[in-house]
Amino acid sequence: MPETDCIMCRGAEADGELDRTEIWQDAHWRLTFSLSSEVLGFSYLEPKRHISHIHALDGDEAKTFGPALARSTKALKEATGAEVVYVYIFGDGVPHLHLHLAPHRAGDALNDQMIKGEIVEEKLPNGMTRFYSPEFPALPREDLQETAERVKGLLNP
Ligand SMILES: [Zn+2]
C-alpha cells in the first residue's frame, strides 16, 4: 500500500473520519482516543512514520516504543480507573502499525480470551490457570519444539 493511500499516515487530518481525538504525541508516536467506543479510554498508539506491522518496527520508533507504550498506558489507567490496560496488536486490517490500548474494568465489554471457542479453565499444580478451547487442541509437541528451535536460531545466529 503506498503511504499516500494510508489513512493513518494522514495523522490528525484523519482523526475526524476515524472518530478519535489526539491526546498526546512526540517526535515519533501519536496517541488518539476513540470517541465512539463501548470501552472508556479505548485508544490507539501508532508511529507517525509508515511502519506496516509490528514485525517491521525498526529505527527510532523501535528505540522509543517501550517508553511511549508505558507512558500512554499509565495515563489511560489512571484517567479511567482501570485495573489493567489490555494491549492488542493485530495487523490484518489497516497495514499501518497501531496498538489498541483498552483500559479494562470489571464487567466491561472486553473479551479477555486470546482464542476462539468455548473456553475451559484448568488449574495447574503451580497455581496458574491454563485456558484452552476443546475446539482448538494443543498442536503436536514436536511441531512446537521445531518452530521454537527455528526462532531460537534466528535470534541467536
Ligand atoms: Zn501509514
mmCIF file with all atom_site columns, C-alpha atoms and ligand atoms in Angstrom:
data_model
loop_
_atom_site.group_PDB
_atom_site.id
_atom_site.type_symbol
_atom_site.label_atom_id
_atom_site.label_alt_id
_atom_site.label_comp_id
_atom_site.label_asym_id
_atom_site.label_entity_id
_atom_site.label_seq_id
_atom_site.pdbx_PDB_ins_code
_atom_site.Cartn_x
_atom_site.Cartn_y
_atom_site.Cartn_z
_atom_site.occupancy
_atom_site.B_iso_or_equiv
_atom_site.pdbx_formal_charge
_atom_site.auth_seq_id
_atom_site.auth_comp_id
_atom_site.auth_asym_id
_atom_site.auth_atom_id
_atom_site.pdbx_PDB_model_num
ATOM   1   C  CA . MET A 1 1   ? 0.000   0.000   0.000  1.00 0.00 ? 1   MET A CA 1
ATOM   2   C  CA . PRO A 1 2   ? 1.503   3.371   -0.970 1.00 0.00 ? 2   PRO A CA 1
ATOM   3   C  CA . GLU A 1 3   ? 1.727   5.677   2.034  1.00 0.00 ? 3   GLU A CA 1
ATOM   4   C  CA . THR A 1 4   ? -0.456  8.236   0.271  1.00 0.00 ? 4   THR A CA 1
ATOM   5   C  CA . ASP A 1 5   ? -3.336  5.764   0.445  1.00 0.00 ? 5   ASP A CA 1
ATOM   6   C  CA . CYS A 1 6   ? -2.792  5.094   4.148  1.00 0.00 ? 6   CYS A CA 1
ATOM   7   C  CA . ILE A 1 7   ? -5.378  6.745   6.374  1.00 0.00 ? 7   ILE A CA 1
ATOM   8   C  CA . MET A 1 8   ? -3.083  6.635   9.414  1.00 0.00 ? 8   MET A CA 1
ATOM   9   C  CA . CYS A 1 9   ? -0.304  8.445   7.536  1.00 0.00 ? 9   CYS A CA 1
ATOM   10  C  CA . ARG A 1 10  ? -2.701  11.383  7.265  1.00 0.00 ? 10  ARG A CA 1
ATOM   11  C  CA . GLY A 1 11  ? -2.328  11.900  11.027 1.00 0.00 ? 11  GLY A CA 1
ATOM   12  C  CA . ALA A 1 12  ? -4.590  14.440  12.719 1.00 0.00 ? 12  ALA A CA 1
ATOM   13  C  CA . GLU A 1 13  ? -6.295  15.218  9.422  1.00 0.00 ? 13  GLU A CA 1
ATOM   14  C  CA . ALA A 1 14  ? -7.992  11.788  9.550  1.00 0.00 ? 14  ALA A CA 1
ATOM   15  C  CA . ASP A 1 15  ? -8.989  11.894  13.228 1.00 0.00 ? 15  ASP A CA 1
ATOM   16  C  CA . GLY A 1 16  ? -12.478 13.183  12.435 1.00 0.00 ? 16  GLY A CA 1
ATOM   17  C  CA . GLU A 1 17  ? -13.069 10.433  9.918  1.00 0.00 ? 17  GLU A CA 1
ATOM   18  C  CA . LEU A 1 18  ? -11.844 7.847   12.439 1.00 0.00 ? 18  LEU A CA 1
ATOM   19  C  CA . ASP A 1 19  ? -13.885 9.484   15.217 1.00 0.00 ? 19  ASP A CA 1
ATOM   20  C  CA . ARG A 1 20  ? -10.981 9.942   17.566 1.00 0.00 ? 20  ARG A CA 1
ATOM   21  C  CA . THR A 1 21  ? -9.102  12.790  19.176 1.00 0.00 ? 21  THR A CA 1
ATOM   22  C  CA . GLU A 1 22  ? -5.380  13.203  19.673 1.00 0.00 ? 22  GLU A CA 1
ATOM   23  C  CA . ILE A 1 23  ? -4.336  13.203  23.321 1.00 0.00 ? 23  ILE A CA 1
ATOM   24  C  CA . TRP A 1 24  ? -0.547  13.015  23.058 1.00 0.00 ? 24  TRP A CA 1
ATOM   25  C  CA . GLN A 1 25  ? 2.273   12.992  20.545 1.00 0.00 ? 25  GLN A CA 1
ATOM   26  C  CA . ASP A 1 26  ? 6.010   13.207  20.401 1.00 0.00 ? 26  ASP A CA 1
ATOM   27  C  CA . ALA A 1 27  ? 8.505   13.098  17.559 1.00 0.00 ? 27  ALA A CA 1
ATOM   28  C  CA . HIS A 1 28  ? 7.647   9.508   16.611 1.00 0.00 ? 28  HIS A CA 1
ATOM   29  C  CA . TRP A 1 29  ? 4.299   8.499   18.124 1.00 0.00 ? 29  TRP A CA 1
ATOM   30  C  CA . ARG A 1 30  ? 0.679   9.651   18.264 1.00 0.00 ? 30  ARG A CA 1
ATOM   31  C  CA . LEU A 1 31  ? -1.896  8.574   20.838 1.00 0.00 ? 31  LEU A CA 1
ATOM   32  C  CA . THR A 1 32  ? -5.531  9.060   19.909 1.00 0.00 ? 32  THR A CA 1
ATOM   33  C  CA . PHE A 1 33  ? -8.636  8.432   21.989 1.00 0.00 ? 33  PHE A CA 1
ATOM   34  C  CA . SER A 1 34  ? -11.719 6.857   20.460 1.00 0.00 ? 34  SER A CA 1
ATOM   35  C  CA . LEU A 1 35  ? -14.876 8.955   20.628 1.00 0.00 ? 35  LEU A CA 1
ATOM   36  C  CA . SER A 1 36  ? -17.090 6.053   19.549 1.00 0.00 ? 36  SER A CA 1
ATOM   37  C  CA . SER A 1 37  ? -16.297 3.105   21.771 1.00 0.00 ? 37  SER A CA 1
ATOM   38  C  CA . GLU A 1 38  ? -18.031 0.755   24.209 1.00 0.00 ? 38  GLU A CA 1
ATOM   39  C  CA . VAL A 1 39  ? -14.828 0.871   26.264 1.00 0.00 ? 39  VAL A CA 1
ATOM   40  C  CA . LEU A 1 40  ? -13.920 4.015   28.221 1.00 0.00 ? 40  LEU A CA 1
ATOM   41  C  CA . GLY A 1 41  ? -10.453 5.103   27.199 1.00 0.00 ? 41  GLY A CA 1
ATOM   42  C  CA . PHE A 1 42  ? -10.031 2.854   24.169 1.00 0.00 ? 42  PHE A CA 1
ATOM   43  C  CA . SER A 1 43  ? -7.098  4.425   22.373 1.00 0.00 ? 43  SER A CA 1
ATOM   44  C  CA . TYR A 1 44  ? -4.667  3.916   19.534 1.00 0.00 ? 44  TYR A CA 1
ATOM   45  C  CA . LEU A 1 45  ? -0.911  4.303   19.686 1.00 0.00 ? 45  LEU A CA 1
ATOM   46  C  CA . GLU A 1 46  ? 0.747   4.456   16.311 1.00 0.00 ? 46  GLU A CA 1
ATOM   47  C  CA . PRO A 1 47  ? 4.023   5.615   14.795 1.00 0.00 ? 47  PRO A CA 1
ATOM   48  C  CA . LYS A 1 48  ? 3.879   8.796   12.706 1.00 0.00 ? 48  LYS A CA 1
ATOM   49  C  CA . ARG A 1 49  ? 6.103   7.166   10.101 1.00 0.00 ? 49  ARG A CA 1
ATOM   50  C  CA . HIS A 1 50  ? 4.512   4.465   7.975  1.00 0.00 ? 50  HIS A CA 1
ATOM   51  C  CA . ILE A 1 51  ? 5.576   1.166   9.544  1.00 0.00 ? 51  ILE A CA 1
ATOM   52  C  CA . SER A 1 52  ? 3.328   -1.586  8.288  1.00 0.00 ? 52  SER A CA 1
ATOM   53  C  CA . HIS A 1 53  ? 3.375   -4.121  11.124 1.00 0.00 ? 53  HIS A CA 1
ATOM   54  C  CA . ILE A 1 54  ? 4.963   -4.853  14.495 1.00 0.00 ? 54  ILE A CA 1
ATOM   55  C  CA . HIS A 1 55  ? 7.458   -7.161  12.780 1.00 0.00 ? 55  HIS A CA 1
ATOM   56  C  CA . ALA A 1 56  ? 8.614   -4.197  10.656 1.00 0.00 ? 56  ALA A CA 1
ATOM   57  C  CA . LEU A 1 57  ? 9.266   -1.938  13.656 1.00 0.00 ? 57  LEU A CA 1
ATOM   58  C  CA . ASP A 1 58  ? 12.784  -0.516  13.467 1.00 0.00 ? 58  ASP A CA 1
ATOM   59  C  CA . GLY A 1 59  ? 14.861  2.643   13.808 1.00 0.00 ? 59  GLY A CA 1
ATOM   60  C  CA . ASP A 1 60  ? 13.928  5.405   16.230 1.00 0.00 ? 60  ASP A CA 1
ATOM   61  C  CA . GLU A 1 61  ? 10.407  4.020   16.617 1.00 0.00 ? 61  GLU A CA 1
ATOM   62  C  CA . ALA A 1 62  ? 11.816  0.714   17.860 1.00 0.00 ? 62  ALA A CA 1
ATOM   63  C  CA . LYS A 1 63  ? 14.033  2.603   20.322 1.00 0.00 ? 63  LYS A CA 1
ATOM   64  C  CA . THR A 1 64  ? 11.167  4.710   21.677 1.00 0.00 ? 64  THR A CA 1
ATOM   65  C  CA . PHE A 1 65  ? 8.424   2.072   21.591 1.00 0.00 ? 65  PHE A CA 1
ATOM   66  C  CA . GLY A 1 66  ? 8.698   0.998   25.239 1.00 0.00 ? 66  GLY A CA 1
ATOM   67  C  CA . PRO A 1 67  ? 8.642   4.478   26.760 1.00 0.00 ? 67  PRO A CA 1
ATOM   68  C  CA . ALA A 1 68  ? 5.744   5.585   24.518 1.00 0.00 ? 68  ALA A CA 1
ATOM   69  C  CA . LEU A 1 69  ? 3.713   2.495   25.417 1.00 0.00 ? 69  LEU A CA 1
ATOM   70  C  CA . ALA A 1 70  ? 4.469   2.754   29.141 1.00 0.00 ? 70  ALA A CA 1
ATOM   71  C  CA . ARG A 1 71  ? 3.613   6.460   29.259 1.00 0.00 ? 71  ARG A CA 1
ATOM   72  C  CA . SER A 1 72  ? 0.365   6.005   27.314 1.00 0.00 ? 72  SER A CA 1
ATOM   73  C  CA . THR A 1 73  ? -0.957  3.018   29.251 1.00 0.00 ? 73  THR A CA 1
ATOM   74  C  CA . LYS A 1 74  ? -0.093  4.595   32.605 1.00 0.00 ? 74  LYS A CA 1
ATOM   75  C  CA . ALA A 1 75  ? -2.100  7.735   31.794 1.00 0.00 ? 75  ALA A CA 1
ATOM   76  C  CA . LEU A 1 76  ? -5.047  5.738   30.437 1.00 0.00 ? 76  LEU A CA 1
ATOM   77  C  CA . LYS A 1 77  ? -5.133  3.518   33.509 1.00 0.00 ? 77  LYS A CA 1
ATOM   78  C  CA . GLU A 1 78  ? -5.038  6.473   35.863 1.00 0.00 ? 78  GLU A CA 1
ATOM   79  C  CA . ALA A 1 79  ? -7.639  8.532   33.995 1.00 0.00 ? 79  ALA A CA 1
ATOM   80  C  CA . THR A 1 80  ? -10.153 5.687   33.637 1.00 0.00 ? 80  THR A CA 1
ATOM   81  C  CA . GLY A 1 81  ? -9.647  3.918   36.957 1.00 0.00 ? 81  GLY A CA 1
ATOM   82  C  CA . ALA A 1 82  ? -8.985  0.701   35.061 1.00 0.00 ? 82  ALA A CA 1
ATOM   83  C  CA . GLU A 1 83  ? -7.469  -2.312  36.775 1.00 0.00 ? 83  GLU A CA 1
ATOM   84  C  CA . VAL A 1 84  ? -5.224  -3.071  33.809 1.00 0.00 ? 84  VAL A CA 1
ATOM   85  C  CA . VAL A 1 85  ? -4.775  -1.879  30.234 1.00 0.00 ? 85  VAL A CA 1
ATOM   86  C  CA . TYR A 1 86  ? -5.020  -4.550  27.579 1.00 0.00 ? 86  TYR A CA 1
ATOM   87  C  CA . VAL A 1 87  ? -2.793  -4.089  24.548 1.00 0.00 ? 87  VAL A CA 1
ATOM   88  C  CA . TYR A 1 88  ? -3.763  -5.669  21.260 1.00 0.00 ? 88  TYR A CA 1
ATOM   89  C  CA . ILE A 1 89  ? -1.832  -5.599  18.015 1.00 0.00 ? 89  ILE A CA 1
ATOM   90  C  CA . PHE A 1 90  ? -3.497  -7.355  15.111 1.00 0.00 ? 90  PHE A CA 1
ATOM   91  C  CA . GLY A 1 91  ? -2.163  -6.153  11.785 1.00 0.00 ? 91  GLY A CA 1
ATOM   92  C  CA . ASP A 1 92  ? -4.517  -7.842  9.374  1.00 0.00 ? 92  ASP A CA 1
ATOM   93  C  CA . GLY A 1 93  ? -6.696  -4.745  8.992  1.00 0.00 ? 93  GLY A CA 1
ATOM   94  C  CA . VAL A 1 94  ? -5.093  -1.382  8.235  1.00 0.00 ? 94  VAL A CA 1
ATOM   95  C  CA . PRO A 1 95  ? -1.420  -2.050  7.386  1.00 0.00 ? 95  PRO A CA 1
ATOM   96  C  CA . HIS A 1 96  ? -0.012  0.824   9.457  1.00 0.00 ? 96  HIS A CA 1
ATOM   97  C  CA . LEU A 1 97  ? 1.161   -0.349  12.856 1.00 0.00 ? 97  LEU A CA 1
ATOM   98  C  CA . HIS A 1 98  ? -1.340  0.599   15.534 1.00 0.00 ? 98  HIS A CA 1
ATOM   99  C  CA . LEU A 1 99  ? -1.705  -0.677  19.060 1.00 0.00 ? 99  LEU A CA 1
ATOM   100 C  CA . HIS A 1 100 ? -5.158  -0.928  20.556 1.00 0.00 ? 100 HIS A CA 1
ATOM   101 C  CA . LEU A 1 101 ? -4.948  0.199   24.172 1.00 0.00 ? 101 LEU A CA 1
ATOM   102 C  CA . ALA A 1 102 ? -8.003  -0.907  26.105 1.00 0.00 ? 102 ALA A CA 1
ATOM   103 C  CA . PRO A 1 103 ? -8.379  0.060   29.769 1.00 0.00 ? 103 PRO A CA 1
ATOM   104 C  CA . HIS A 1 104 ? -10.174 -2.871  31.391 1.00 0.00 ? 104 HIS A CA 1
ATOM   105 C  CA . ARG A 1 105 ? -12.577 -2.612  34.296 1.00 0.00 ? 105 ARG A CA 1
ATOM   106 C  CA . ALA A 1 106 ? -14.663 -5.399  35.807 1.00 0.00 ? 106 ALA A CA 1
ATOM   107 C  CA . GLY A 1 107 ? -17.859 -6.059  33.905 1.00 0.00 ? 107 GLY A CA 1
ATOM   108 C  CA . ASP A 1 108 ? -16.927 -4.073  30.815 1.00 0.00 ? 108 ASP A CA 1
ATOM   109 C  CA . ALA A 1 109 ? -17.296 -5.151  27.184 1.00 0.00 ? 109 ALA A CA 1
ATOM   110 C  CA . LEU A 1 110 ? -13.785 -6.527  26.742 1.00 0.00 ? 110 LEU A CA 1
ATOM   111 C  CA . ASN A 1 111 ? -13.014 -10.125 25.956 1.00 0.00 ? 111 ASN A CA 1
ATOM   112 C  CA . ASP A 1 112 ? -10.080 -11.404 27.981 1.00 0.00 ? 112 ASP A CA 1
ATOM   113 C  CA . GLN A 1 113 ? -9.587  -14.534 25.884 1.00 0.00 ? 113 GLN A CA 1
ATOM   114 C  CA . MET A 1 114 ? -6.997  -14.955 23.156 1.00 0.00 ? 114 MET A CA 1
ATOM   115 C  CA . ILE A 1 115 ? -8.503  -17.982 21.470 1.00 0.00 ? 115 ILE A CA 1
ATOM   116 C  CA . LYS A 1 116 ? -11.855 -18.710 19.906 1.00 0.00 ? 116 LYS A CA 1
ATOM   117 C  CA . GLY A 1 117 ? -14.399 -21.217 21.068 1.00 0.00 ? 117 GLY A CA 1
ATOM   118 C  CA . GLU A 1 118 ? -15.742 -22.347 24.395 1.00 0.00 ? 118 GLU A CA 1
ATOM   119 C  CA . ILE A 1 119 ? -13.040 -21.733 26.976 1.00 0.00 ? 119 ILE A CA 1
ATOM   120 C  CA . VAL A 1 120 ? -12.142 -24.294 29.620 1.00 0.00 ? 120 VAL A CA 1
ATOM   121 C  CA . GLU A 1 121 ? -10.142 -23.314 32.696 1.00 0.00 ? 121 GLU A CA 1
ATOM   122 C  CA . GLU A 1 122 ? -7.694  -25.777 34.150 1.00 0.00 ? 122 GLU A CA 1
ATOM   123 C  CA . LYS A 1 123 ? -5.908  -25.125 37.440 1.00 0.00 ? 123 LYS A CA 1
ATOM   124 C  CA . LEU A 1 124 ? -2.279  -26.166 37.171 1.00 0.00 ? 124 LEU A CA 1
ATOM   125 C  CA . PRO A 1 125 ? -0.215  -27.589 40.049 1.00 0.00 ? 125 PRO A CA 1
ATOM   126 C  CA . ASN A 1 126 ? 1.879   -24.396 40.101 1.00 0.00 ? 126 ASN A CA 1
ATOM   127 C  CA . GLY A 1 127 ? -1.217  -22.326 40.868 1.00 0.00 ? 127 GLY A CA 1
ATOM   128 C  CA . MET A 1 128 ? -1.540  -20.774 37.419 1.00 0.00 ? 128 MET A CA 1
ATOM   129 C  CA . THR A 1 129 ? -4.624  -21.231 35.273 1.00 0.00 ? 129 THR A CA 1
ATOM   130 C  CA . ARG A 1 130 ? -4.451  -22.612 31.761 1.00 0.00 ? 130 ARG A CA 1
ATOM   131 C  CA . PHE A 1 131 ? -7.226  -21.562 29.385 1.00 0.00 ? 131 PHE A CA 1
ATOM   132 C  CA . TYR A 1 132 ? -7.930  -23.671 26.355 1.00 0.00 ? 132 TYR A CA 1
ATOM   133 C  CA . SER A 1 133 ? -10.629 -24.438 23.861 1.00 0.00 ? 133 SER A CA 1
ATOM   134 C  CA . PRO A 1 134 ? -11.545 -28.049 23.118 1.00 0.00 ? 134 PRO A CA 1
ATOM   135 C  CA . GLU A 1 135 ? -12.190 -26.898 19.536 1.00 0.00 ? 135 GLU A CA 1
ATOM   136 C  CA . PHE A 1 136 ? -8.512  -25.990 19.189 1.00 0.00 ? 136 PHE A CA 1
ATOM   137 C  CA . PRO A 1 137 ? -6.441  -28.661 20.924 1.00 0.00 ? 137 PRO A CA 1
ATOM   138 C  CA . ALA A 1 138 ? -2.730  -28.158 21.505 1.00 0.00 ? 138 ALA A CA 1
ATOM   139 C  CA . LEU A 1 139 ? -0.591  -28.625 18.389 1.00 0.00 ? 139 LEU A CA 1
ATOM   140 C  CA . PRO A 1 140 ? 1.781   -31.584 18.223 1.00 0.00 ? 140 PRO A CA 1
ATOM   141 C  CA . ARG A 1 141 ? 4.616   -31.001 20.705 1.00 0.00 ? 141 ARG A CA 1
ATOM   142 C  CA . GLU A 1 142 ? 7.294   -31.828 18.107 1.00 0.00 ? 142 GLU A CA 1
ATOM   143 C  CA . ASP A 1 143 ? 5.931   -29.093 15.785 1.00 0.00 ? 143 ASP A CA 1
ATOM   144 C  CA . LEU A 1 144 ? 6.074   -26.588 18.623 1.00 0.00 ? 144 LEU A CA 1
ATOM   145 C  CA . GLN A 1 145 ? 9.621   -27.609 19.567 1.00 0.00 ? 145 GLN A CA 1
ATOM   146 C  CA . GLU A 1 146 ? 10.803  -27.461 15.947 1.00 0.00 ? 146 GLU A CA 1
ATOM   147 C  CA . THR A 1 147 ? 9.453   -23.939 15.496 1.00 0.00 ? 147 THR A CA 1
ATOM   148 C  CA . ALA A 1 148 ? 10.879  -22.836 18.842 1.00 0.00 ? 148 ALA A CA 1
ATOM   149 C  CA . GLU A 1 149 ? 14.294  -24.016 17.612 1.00 0.00 ? 149 GLU A CA 1
ATOM   150 C  CA . ARG A 1 150 ? 13.850  -22.120 14.329 1.00 0.00 ? 150 ARG A CA 1
ATOM   151 C  CA . VAL A 1 151 ? 13.049  -18.882 16.181 1.00 0.00 ? 151 VAL A CA 1
ATOM   152 C  CA . LYS A 1 152 ? 15.935  -19.520 18.565 1.00 0.00 ? 152 LYS A CA 1
ATOM   153 C  CA . GLY A 1 153 ? 18.244  -19.833 15.547 1.00 0.00 ? 153 GLY A CA 1
ATOM   154 C  CA . LEU A 1 154 ? 17.029  -16.535 14.119 1.00 0.00 ? 154 LEU A CA 1
ATOM   155 C  CA . LEU A 1 155 ? 17.514  -14.719 17.397 1.00 0.00 ? 155 LEU A CA 1
ATOM   156 C  CA . ASN A 1 156 ? 20.838  -16.329 18.257 1.00 0.00 ? 156 ASN A CA 1
ATOM   157 C  CA . PRO A 1 157 ? 22.727  -16.660 14.965 1.00 0.00 ? 157 PRO A CA 1
HETATM 158 ZN ZN . ZN  B 2 .   ? 0.683   4.655   7.046  1.00 0.00 ? 1   ZN  B ZN 1
#
